[in-house]
C-alpha positions as protocol buffer text, in pm:
chain_id: "A"
residue {
  index: 1
  type: MET
  ca { x: 3001 y: -688 z: -2588 }
}
residue {
  index: 2
  type: MET
  ca { x: 3110 y: -927 z: -2313 }
}
residue {
  index: 3
  type: LYS
  ca { x: 3461 y: -936 z: -2456 }
}
residue {
  index: 4
  type: TYR
  ca { x: 3486 y: -558 z: -2434 }
}
residue {
  index: 5
  type: THR
  ca { x: 3363 y: -561 z: -2071 }
}
residue {
  index: 6
  type: LEU
  ca { x: 3618 y: -824 z: -1971 }
}
residue {
  index: 7
  type: SER
  ca { x: 3907 y: -631 z: -2130 }
}
residue {
  index: 8
  type: ALA
  ca { x: 3805 y: -306 z: -1962 }
}
residue {
  index: 9
  type: THR
  ca { x: 3784 y: -476 z: -1623 }
}
residue {
  index: 10
  type: LEU
  ca { x: 4122 y: -643 z: -1672 }
}
residue {
  index: 11
  type: ALA
  ca { x: 4283 y: -309 z: -1759 }
}
residue {
  index: 12
  type: ALA
  ca { x: 4132 y: -140 z: -1455 }
}
residue {
  index: 13
  type: VAL
  ca { x: 4248 y: -414 z: -1215 }
}
residue {
  index: 14
  type: LEU
  ca { x: 4601 y: -432 z: -1352 }
}
residue {
  index: 15
  type: SER
  ca { x: 4630 y: -54 z: -1343 }
}
residue {
  index: 16
  type: ALA
  ca { x: 4536 y: -54 z: -974 }
}
residue {
  index: 17
  type: ALA
  ca { x: 4780 y: -338 z: -904 }
}
residue {
  index: 18
  type: ALA
  ca { x: 5084 y: -177 z: -1069 }
}
residue {
  index: 19
  type: PRO
  ca { x: 5334 y: -25 z: -821 }
}
residue {
  index: 20
  type: ALA
  ca { x: 5375 y: 352 z: -846 }
}
residue {
  index: 21
  type: GLN
  ca { x: 5755 y: 340 z: -825 }
}
residue {
  index: 22
  type: ALA
  ca { x: 6053 y: 123 z: -735 }
}
residue {
  index: 23
  type: ASN
  ca { x: 6090 y: 44 z: -367 }
}
residue {
  index: 24
  type: THR
  ca { x: 6362 y: 260 z: -207 }
}
residue {
  index: 25
  type: LEU
  ca { x: 6525 y: 285 z: 135 }
}
residue {
  index: 26
  type: VAL
  ca { x: 6748 y: 578 z: 233 }
}
residue {
  index: 27
  type: VAL
  ca { x: 6965 y: 556 z: 545 }
}
residue {
  index: 28
  type: ASP
  ca { x: 7201 y: 814 z: 695 }
}
residue {
  index: 29
  type: GLY
  ca { x: 7508 y: 756 z: 906 }
}
residue {
  index: 30
  type: THR
  ca { x: 7815 y: 926 z: 1053 }
}
residue {
  index: 31
  type: LEU
  ca { x: 8170 y: 802 z: 1107 }
}
residue {
  index: 32
  type: PHE
  ca { x: 8393 y: 950 z: 1378 }
}
residue {
  index: 33
  type: ARG
  ca { x: 8761 y: 1013 z: 1432 }
}
residue {
  index: 34
  type: GLN
  ca { x: 8910 y: 857 z: 1743 }
}
residue {
  index: 35
  type: ALA
  ca { x: 9256 y: 851 z: 1898 }
}
residue {
  index: 36
  type: GLY
  ca { x: 9345 y: 532 z: 1711 }
}
residue {
  index: 37
  type: GLY
  ca { x: 9186 y: 612 z: 1377 }
}
residue {
  index: 38
  type: THR
  ca { x: 8830 y: 633 z: 1243 }
}
residue {
  index: 39
  type: THR
  ca { x: 8521 y: 427 z: 1308 }
}
residue {
  index: 40
  type: PHE
  ca { x: 8330 y: 228 z: 1048 }
}
residue {
  index: 41
  type: ASP
  ca { x: 7962 y: 127 z: 1036 }
}
residue {
  index: 42
  type: VAL
  ca { x: 7826 y: -223 z: 987 }
}
residue {
  index: 43
  type: TRP
  ca { x: 7478 y: -270 z: 844 }
}
residue {
  index: 44
  type: ASN
  ca { x: 7331 y: -618 z: 893 }
}
residue {
  index: 45
  type: ILE
  ca { x: 7154 y: -724 z: 573 }
}
residue {
  index: 46
  type: ALA
  ca { x: 6912 y: -1018 z: 584 }
}
residue {
  index: 47
  type: ILE
  ca { x: 6822 y: -1145 z: 236 }
}
residue {
  index: 48
  type: GLN
  ca { x: 6504 y: -1353 z: 269 }
}
residue {
  index: 49
  type: THR
  ca { x: 6488 y: -1455 z: -95 }
}
residue {
  index: 50
  type: ALA
  ca { x: 6760 y: -1425 z: -359 }
}
residue {
  index: 51
  type: GLY
  ca { x: 6734 y: -1105 z: -558 }
}
residue {
  index: 52
  type: SER
  ca { x: 6911 y: -801 z: -699 }
}
residue {
  index: 53
  type: PHE
  ca { x: 6911 y: -431 z: -609 }
}
residue {
  index: 54
  type: SER
  ca { x: 7113 y: -113 z: -650 }
}
residue {
  index: 55
  type: VAL
  ca { x: 7325 y: 65 z: -390 }
}
residue {
  index: 56
  type: ASN
  ca { x: 7429 y: 429 z: -416 }
}
residue {
  index: 57
  type: LEU
  ca { x: 7645 y: 594 z: -151 }
}
residue {
  index: 58
  type: ALA
  ca { x: 7692 y: 971 z: -127 }
}
residue {
  index: 59
  type: ALA
  ca { x: 7948 y: 1101 z: 121 }
}
residue {
  index: 60
  type: TYR
  ca { x: 8212 y: 1343 z: -11 }
}
residue {
  index: 61
  type: GLU
  ca { x: 8011 y: 1657 z: 52 }
}
residue {
  index: 62
  type: ALA
  ca { x: 8228 y: 1929 z: -104 }
}
residue {
  index: 63
  type: SER
  ca { x: 8561 y: 2036 z: -250 }
}
residue {
  index: 64
  type: GLN
  ca { x: 8730 y: 2320 z: -435 }
}
residue {
  index: 65
  type: SER
  ca { x: 8520 y: 2606 z: -562 }
}
residue {
  index: 66
  type: ASN
  ca { x: 8617 y: 2527 z: -920 }
}
residue {
  index: 67
  type: VAL
  ca { x: 8364 y: 2248 z: -964 }
}
residue {
  index: 68
  type: ALA
  ca { x: 8403 y: 2221 z: -1340 }
}
residue {
  index: 69
  type: THR
  ca { x: 8771 y: 2129 z: -1330 }
}
residue {
  index: 70
  type: ALA
  ca { x: 8790 y: 1957 z: -992 }
}
residue {
  index: 71
  type: GLY
  ca { x: 8502 y: 1720 z: -1062 }
}
residue {
  index: 72
  type: TYR
  ca { x: 8324 y: 1797 z: -737 }
}
residue {
  index: 73
  type: ALA
  ca { x: 7984 y: 1927 z: -635 }
}
residue {
  index: 74
  type: THR
  ca { x: 7860 y: 2054 z: -299 }
}
residue {
  index: 75
  type: ALA
  ca { x: 7577 y: 1901 z: -95 }
}
residue {
  index: 76
  type: ASP
  ca { x: 7479 y: 1905 z: 271 }
}
residue {
  index: 77
  type: LEU
  ca { x: 7344 y: 1551 z: 303 }
}
residue {
  index: 78
  type: ASN
  ca { x: 7161 y: 1575 z: 635 }
}
residue {
  index: 79
  type: GLY
  ca { x: 7091 y: 1949 z: 642 }
}
residue {
  index: 80
  type: ASP
  ca { x: 7304 y: 2016 z: 950 }
}
residue {
  index: 81
  type: GLY
  ca { x: 7462 y: 2321 z: 788 }
}
residue {
  index: 82
  type: GLU
  ca { x: 7806 y: 2160 z: 777 }
}
residue {
  index: 83
  type: LEU
  ca { x: 8015 y: 1998 z: 505 }
}
residue {
  index: 84
  type: THR
  ca { x: 8221 y: 1688 z: 579 }
}
residue {
  index: 85
  type: TRP
  ca { x: 8454 y: 1466 z: 376 }
}
residue {
  index: 86
  type: LEU
  ca { x: 8423 y: 1092 z: 379 }
}
residue {
  index: 87
  type: ASP
  ca { x: 8604 y: 908 z: 100 }
}
residue {
  index: 88
  type: PRO
  ca { x: 8389 y: 594 z: 129 }
}
residue {
  index: 89
  type: ASP
  ca { x: 8528 y: 244 z: 114 }
}
residue {
  index: 90
  type: THR
  ca { x: 8256 y: -25 z: 117 }
}
residue {
  index: 91
  type: HIS
  ca { x: 8278 y: -399 z: 181 }
}
residue {
  index: 92
  type: TRP
  ca { x: 8044 y: -697 z: 184 }
}
residue {
  index: 93
  type: TYR
  ca { x: 8093 y: -985 z: 427 }
}
residue {
  index: 94
  type: LEU
  ca { x: 7906 y: -1309 z: 480 }
}
residue {
  index: 95
  type: ASP
  ca { x: 7753 y: -1309 z: 830 }
}
residue {
  index: 96
  type: ASP
  ca { x: 7831 y: -1645 z: 989 }
}
residue {
  index: 97
  type: GLY
  ca { x: 7694 y: -1544 z: 1328 }
}
residue {
  index: 98
  type: SER
  ca { x: 8029 y: -1453 z: 1483 }
}
residue {
  index: 99
  type: ALA
  ca { x: 8078 y: -1119 z: 1657 }
}
residue {
  index: 100
  type: GLY
  ca { x: 8351 y: -976 z: 1436 }
}
residue {
  index: 101
  type: LEU
  ca { x: 8444 y: -948 z: 1069 }
}
residue {
  index: 102
  type: SER
  ca { x: 8684 y: -1208 z: 933 }
}
residue {
  index: 103
  type: ALA
  ca { x: 8887 y: -1209 z: 613 }
}
residue {
  index: 104
  type: ALA
  ca { x: 8750 y: -1556 z: 537 }
}
residue {
  index: 105
  type: ASN
  ca { x: 8398 y: -1409 z: 509 }
}
residue {
  index: 106
  type: HIS
  ca { x: 8494 y: -1113 z: 289 }
}
residue {
  index: 107
  type: LEU
  ca { x: 8296 y: -1122 z: -37 }
}
residue {
  index: 108
  type: ALA
  ca { x: 8354 y: -797 z: -224 }
}
residue {
  index: 109
  type: ARG
  ca { x: 8487 y: -443 z: -205 }
}
residue {
  index: 110
  type: CYS
  ca { x: 8369 y: -130 z: -389 }
}
residue {
  index: 111
  type: ASP
  ca { x: 8561 y: 193 z: -337 }
}
residue {
  index: 112
  type: ASP
  ca { x: 8537 y: 441 z: -624 }
}
residue {
  index: 113
  type: ILE
  ca { x: 8324 y: 433 z: -936 }
}
residue {
  index: 114
  type: ALA
  ca { x: 8494 y: 192 z: -1178 }
}
residue {
  index: 115
  type: ASN
  ca { x: 8807 y: 202 z: -959 }
}
residue {
  index: 116
  type: ASN
  ca { x: 8885 y: -40 z: -676 }
}
residue {
  index: 117
  type: CYS
  ca { x: 8545 y: -192 z: -747 }
}
residue {
  index: 118
  type: ALA
  ca { x: 8615 y: -521 z: -916 }
}
residue {
  index: 119
  type: THR
  ca { x: 8327 y: -711 z: -1073 }
}
residue {
  index: 120
  type: VAL
  ca { x: 8240 y: -1018 z: -867 }
}
residue {
  index: 121
  type: SER
  ca { x: 8021 y: -1302 z: -987 }
}
residue {
  index: 122
  type: ASN
  ca { x: 7959 y: -1635 z: -815 }
}
residue {
  index: 123
  type: SER
  ca { x: 7674 y: -1835 z: -664 }
}
residue {
  index: 124
  type: THR
  ca { x: 7663 y: -1612 z: -354 }
}
residue {
  index: 125
  type: ILE
  ca { x: 7717 y: -1259 z: -481 }
}
residue {
  index: 126
  type: SER
  ca { x: 7726 y: -1066 z: -805 }
}
residue {
  index: 127
  type: LEU
  ca { x: 7848 y: -704 z: -794 }
}
residue {
  index: 128
  type: THR
  ca { x: 7905 y: -460 z: -1078 }
}
residue {
  index: 129
  type: SER
  ca { x: 8002 y: -92 z: -1052 }
}
residue {
  index: 130
  type: ARG
  ca { x: 7760 y: 158 z: -1202 }
}
residue {
  index: 131
  type: SER
  ca { x: 7851 y: 468 z: -1399 }
}
residue {
  index: 132
  type: GLN
  ca { x: 7788 y: 790 z: -1212 }
}
residue {
  index: 133
  type: GLU
  ca { x: 7821 y: 1161 z: -1266 }
}
residue {
  index: 134
  type: GLN
  ca { x: 7827 y: 1446 z: -1018 }
}
residue {
  index: 135
  type: GLY
  ca { x: 7490 y: 1601 z: -952 }
}
residue {
  index: 136
  type: ALA
  ca { x: 7312 y: 1318 z: -1132 }
}
residue {
  index: 137
  type: ALA
  ca { x: 6961 y: 1204 z: -1043 }
}
residue {
  index: 138
  type: ASP
  ca { x: 7104 y: 906 z: -852 }
}
residue {
  index: 139
  type: GLY
  ca { x: 7229 y: 1140 z: -581 }
}
residue {
  index: 140
  type: SER
  ca { x: 7595 y: 1155 z: -675 }
}
residue {
  index: 141
  type: ILE
  ca { x: 7805 y: 1427 z: -519 }
}
residue {
  index: 142
  type: HIS
  ca { x: 8150 y: 1335 z: -642 }
}
residue {
  index: 143
  type: PHE
  ca { x: 8185 y: 1190 z: -990 }
}
residue {
  index: 144
  type: ARG
  ca { x: 8426 y: 918 z: -875 }
}
residue {
  index: 145
  type: ARG
  ca { x: 8468 y: 896 z: -496 }
}
residue {
  index: 146
  type: ASP
  ca { x: 8108 y: 801 z: -415 }
}
residue {
  index: 147
  type: PRO
  ca { x: 8052 y: 435 z: -509 }
}
residue {
  index: 148
  type: ALA
  ca { x: 7738 y: 306 z: -676 }
}
residue {
  index: 149
  type: PHE
  ca { x: 7681 y: -53 z: -783 }
}
residue {
  index: 150
  type: ASP
  ca { x: 7429 y: -322 z: -872 }
}
residue {
  index: 151
  type: ILE
  ca { x: 7434 y: -632 z: -655 }
}
residue {
  index: 152
  type: ALA
  ca { x: 7261 y: -970 z: -647 }
}
residue {
  index: 153
  type: LEU
  ca { x: 7274 y: -1186 z: -334 }
}
residue {
  index: 154
  type: ALA
  ca { x: 7167 y: -1539 z: -250 }
}
residue {
  index: 155
  type: ALA
  ca { x: 6932 y: -1580 z: 44 }
}
residue {
  index: 156
  type: GLY
  ca { x: 7125 y: -1546 z: 369 }
}
residue {
  index: 157
  type: ALA
  ca { x: 7278 y: -1304 z: 621 }
}
residue {
  index: 158
  type: TYR
  ca { x: 7537 y: -1042 z: 523 }
}
residue {
  index: 159
  type: ARG
  ca { x: 7720 y: -739 z: 659 }
}
residue {
  index: 160
  type: PHE
  ca { x: 7763 y: -420 z: 457 }
}
residue {
  index: 161
  type: VAL
  ca { x: 8054 y: -209 z: 586 }
}
residue {
  index: 162
  type: ILE
  ca { x: 8097 y: 167 z: 533 }
}
residue {
  index: 163
  type: ALA
  ca { x: 8444 y: 302 z: 612 }
}
residue {
  index: 164
  type: ASP
  ca { x: 8685 y: 578 z: 518 }
}
residue {
  index: 165
  type: TYR
  ca { x: 8947 y: 489 z: 257 }
}
residue {
  index: 166
  type: ARG
  ca { x: 9110 y: 246 z: 319 }
}
residue {
  index: 167
  type: LEU
  ca { x: 8985 y: -31 z: 549 }
}
residue {
  index: 168
  type: THR
  ca { x: 9185 y: -356 z: 546 }
}
residue {
  index: 169
  type: ASP
  ca { x: 9061 y: -698 z: 656 }
}
residue {
  index: 170
  type: ALA
  ca { x: 9286 y: -680 z: 963 }
}
residue {
  index: 171
  type: GLU
  ca { x: 9143 y: -340 z: 1060 }
}
residue {
  index: 172
  type: ALA
  ca { x: 8788 y: -464 z: 1004 }
}
residue {
  index: 173
  type: ALA
  ca { x: 8856 y: -760 z: 1234 }
}
residue {
  index: 174
  type: ALA
  ca { x: 9010 y: -526 z: 1495 }
}
residue {
  index: 175
  type: GLY
  ca { x: 8710 y: -289 z: 1484 }
}
residue {
  index: 176
  type: ILE
  ca { x: 8901 y: 32 z: 1403 }
}
residue {
  index: 177
  type: ASN
  ca { x: 9031 y: 192 z: 1084 }
}
residue {
  index: 178
  type: SER
  ca { x: 9369 y: 242 z: 1245 }
}
residue {
  index: 179
  type: GLY
  ca { x: 9581 y: 548 z: 1171 }
}
residue {
  index: 180
  type: ASP
  ca { x: 9311 y: 691 z: 948 }
}
residue {
  index: 181
  type: SER
  ca { x: 9182 y: 1049 z: 947 }
}
residue {
  index: 182
  type: PHE
  ca { x: 8932 y: 1240 z: 735 }
}
residue {
  index: 183
  type: SER
  ca { x: 9100 y: 1475 z: 489 }
}
residue {
  index: 184
  type: ALA
  ca { x: 8947 y: 1794 z: 354 }
}
residue {
  index: 185
  type: PRO
  ca { x: 9036 y: 1931 z: 12 }
}
residue {
  index: 186
  type: GLY
  ca { x: 9224 y: 2260 z: -8 }
}
residue {
  index: 187
  type: GLY
  ca { x: 9055 y: 2596 z: 29 }
}
residue {
  index: 188
  type: TYR
  ca { x: 8855 y: 2542 z: 348 }
}
residue {
  index: 189
  type: ALA
  ca { x: 8924 y: 2734 z: 671 }
}
residue {
  index: 190
  type: ASN
  ca { x: 8889 y: 2528 z: 989 }
}
residue {
  index: 191
  type: PRO
  ca { x: 8749 y: 2222 z: 811 }
}
residue {
  index: 192
  type: ILE
  ca { x: 8546 y: 1968 z: 1008 }
}
residue {
  index: 193
  type: LEU
  ca { x: 8763 y: 1659 z: 1048 }
}
residue {
  index: 194
  type: ASP
  ca { x: 8620 y: 1502 z: 1364 }
}
residue {
  index: 195
  type: TYR
  ca { x: 8340 y: 1322 z: 1183 }
}
residue {
  index: 196
  type: ALA
  ca { x: 8194 y: 1262 z: 836 }
}
residue {
  index: 197
  type: ASP
  ca { x: 7839 y: 1198 z: 715 }
}
residue {
  index: 198
  type: TYR
  ca { x: 7711 y: 960 z: 450 }
}
residue {
  index: 199
  type: ARG
  ca { x: 7384 y: 854 z: 290 }
}
residue {
  index: 200
  type: ILE
  ca { x: 7304 y: 514 z: 136 }
}
residue {
  index: 201
  type: THR
  ca { x: 7017 y: 461 z: -107 }
}
residue {
  index: 202
  type: PHE
  ca { x: 6895 y: 105 z: -165 }
}
residue {
  index: 203
  type: SER
  ca { x: 6652 y: 59 z: -454 }
}
residue {
  index: 204
  type: SER
  ca { x: 6486 y: -225 z: -642 }
}
residue {
  index: 205
  type: ASP
  ca { x: 6189 y: -295 z: -866 }
}
residue {
  index: 206
  type: THR
  ca { x: 6129 y: -639 z: -714 }
}
residue {
  index: 207
  type: LEU
  ca { x: 6241 y: -619 z: -349 }
}
residue {
  index: 208
  type: ASN
  ca { x: 6118 y: -458 z: -29 }
}
residue {
  index: 209
  type: PHE
  ca { x: 6353 y: -298 z: 227 }
}
residue {
  index: 210
  type: ALA
  ca { x: 6262 y: -280 z: 597 }
}
residue {
  index: 211
  type: ARG
  ca { x: 6495 y: -118 z: 851 }
}
residue {
  index: 212
  type: ASN
  ca { x: 6516 y: -185 z: 1224 }
}
residue {
  index: 213
  type: GLY
  ca { x: 6814 y: -5 z: 1383 }
}
residue {
  index: 214
  type: ASN
  ca { x: 7126 y: -112 z: 1195 }
}
residue {
  index: 215
  type: SER
  ca { x: 6952 y: -416 z: 1045 }
}
residue {
  index: 216
  type: ILE
  ca { x: 6788 y: -419 z: 702 }
}
residue {
  index: 217
  type: THR
  ca { x: 6562 y: -700 z: 585 }
}
residue {
  index: 218
  type: VAL
  ca { x: 6531 y: -751 z: 210 }
}
residue {
  index: 219
  type: SER
  ca { x: 6226 y: -944 z: 94 }
}
residue {
  index: 220
  type: GLN
  ca { x: 6030 y: -1014 z: -221 }
}
residue {
  index: 221
  type: VAL
  ca { x: 5764 y: -757 z: -309 }
}
residue {
  index: 222
  type: PRO
  ca { x: 5427 y: -932 z: -253 }
}
residue {
  index: 223
  type: LEU
  ca { x: 5167 y: -933 z: -526 }
}
residue {
  index: 224
  type: PRO
  ca { x: 4925 y: -642 z: -468 }
}
residue {
  index: 225
  type: GLY
  ca { x: 4580 y: -728 z: -340 }
}
residue {
  index: 226
  type: ALA
  ca { x: 4428 y: -627 z: -672 }
}
residue {
  index: 227
  type: VAL
  ca { x: 4610 y: -916 z: -842 }
}
residue {
  index: 228
  type: TRP
  ca { x: 4450 y: -1167 z: -606 }
}
residue {
  index: 229
  type: LEU
  ca { x: 4116 y: -993 z: -662 }
}
residue {
  index: 230
  type: PHE
  ca { x: 4158 y: -1026 z: -1036 }
}
residue {
  index: 231
  type: GLY
  ca { x: 4237 y: -1397 z: -996 }
}
residue {
  index: 232
  type: SER
  ca { x: 3914 y: -1446 z: -802 }
}
residue {
  index: 233
  type: VAL
  ca { x: 3717 y: -1257 z: -1067 }
}
residue {
  index: 234
  type: VAL
  ca { x: 3866 y: -1466 z: -1349 }
}
residue {
  index: 235
  type: THR
  ca { x: 3792 y: -1787 z: -1158 }
}
residue {
  index: 236
  type: GLY
  ca { x: 3431 y: -1674 z: -1109 }
}
residue {
  index: 237
  type: TRP
  ca { x: 3390 y: -1594 z: -1478 }
}
residue {
  index: 238
  type: SER
  ca { x: 3541 y: -1930 z: -1573 }
}
residue {
  index: 239
  type: LEU
  ca { x: 3306 y: -2127 z: -1346 }
}
residue {
  index: 240
  type: ARG
  ca { x: 3006 y: -1929 z: -1469 }
}
residue {
  index: 241
  type: ALA
  ca { x: 3102 y: -1997 z: -1833 }
}
residue {
  index: 242
  type: ARG
  ca { x: 3138 y: -2371 z: -1765 }
}
residue {
  index: 243
  type: ARG
  ca { x: 2802 y: -2390 z: -1594 }
}
residue {
  index: 244
  type: LYS
  ca { x: 2638 y: -2205 z: -1881 }
}
residue {
  index: 245
  type: ALA
  ca { x: 2799 y: -2442 z: -2133 }
}
residue {
  index: 246
  type: SER
  ca { x: 2680 y: -2746 z: -1935 }
}
residue {
  index: 247
  type: THR
  ca { x: 2324 y: -2608 z: -1924 }
}
residue {
  index: 248
  type: VAL
  ca { x: 2320 y: -2554 z: -2300 }
}
């Protein structure tokens, strides 16, 4: 009878302790066209403990009406009633505390799905492109242009760069994607080419994401309180059993 009671209690505690879903952070951004080119965004990523997570970027909001043959879908990311076209080019840099981005600190690049997204694997970073289809549950808009990848990082400070295709190391260091402009697909009258929106989704089963401005802290998911409660209960049962055995 006691064995049944213990098992039932264990099941109840573990059920309460189990997370409902993977931790996810969604951030929106906008790049702008300037006289010298287009801007790019830098997200400061602080990895408190080594771990892995997934990154999915949606940005190319629409194209030709013939979706089936063009390989495009249509989505208004931020609900502003406008469609923009960012062909995203993403980069990871090691943050050594300096103000700018240097080629020496460049770790990886991921442009399109399975294209210009070389697998990287070393003691600091591991990055692998994911497969992706338009309109899929992962938020894809374009079947190829919007990058999605799995990444593992050692503890440390990093910079995640979102730019229009293509940002070079020299342009990153200079702070402008020089000579670049957003390009709309054919079939749109008066397309919006002054700016372009994007959305990044970070997700993990084992990590927490906390945003403060353009900084994101990535930390280990703490054990739920119910786990510590269960540990206390087990310890109490163990001590009670030992005392009973000693008395006998």
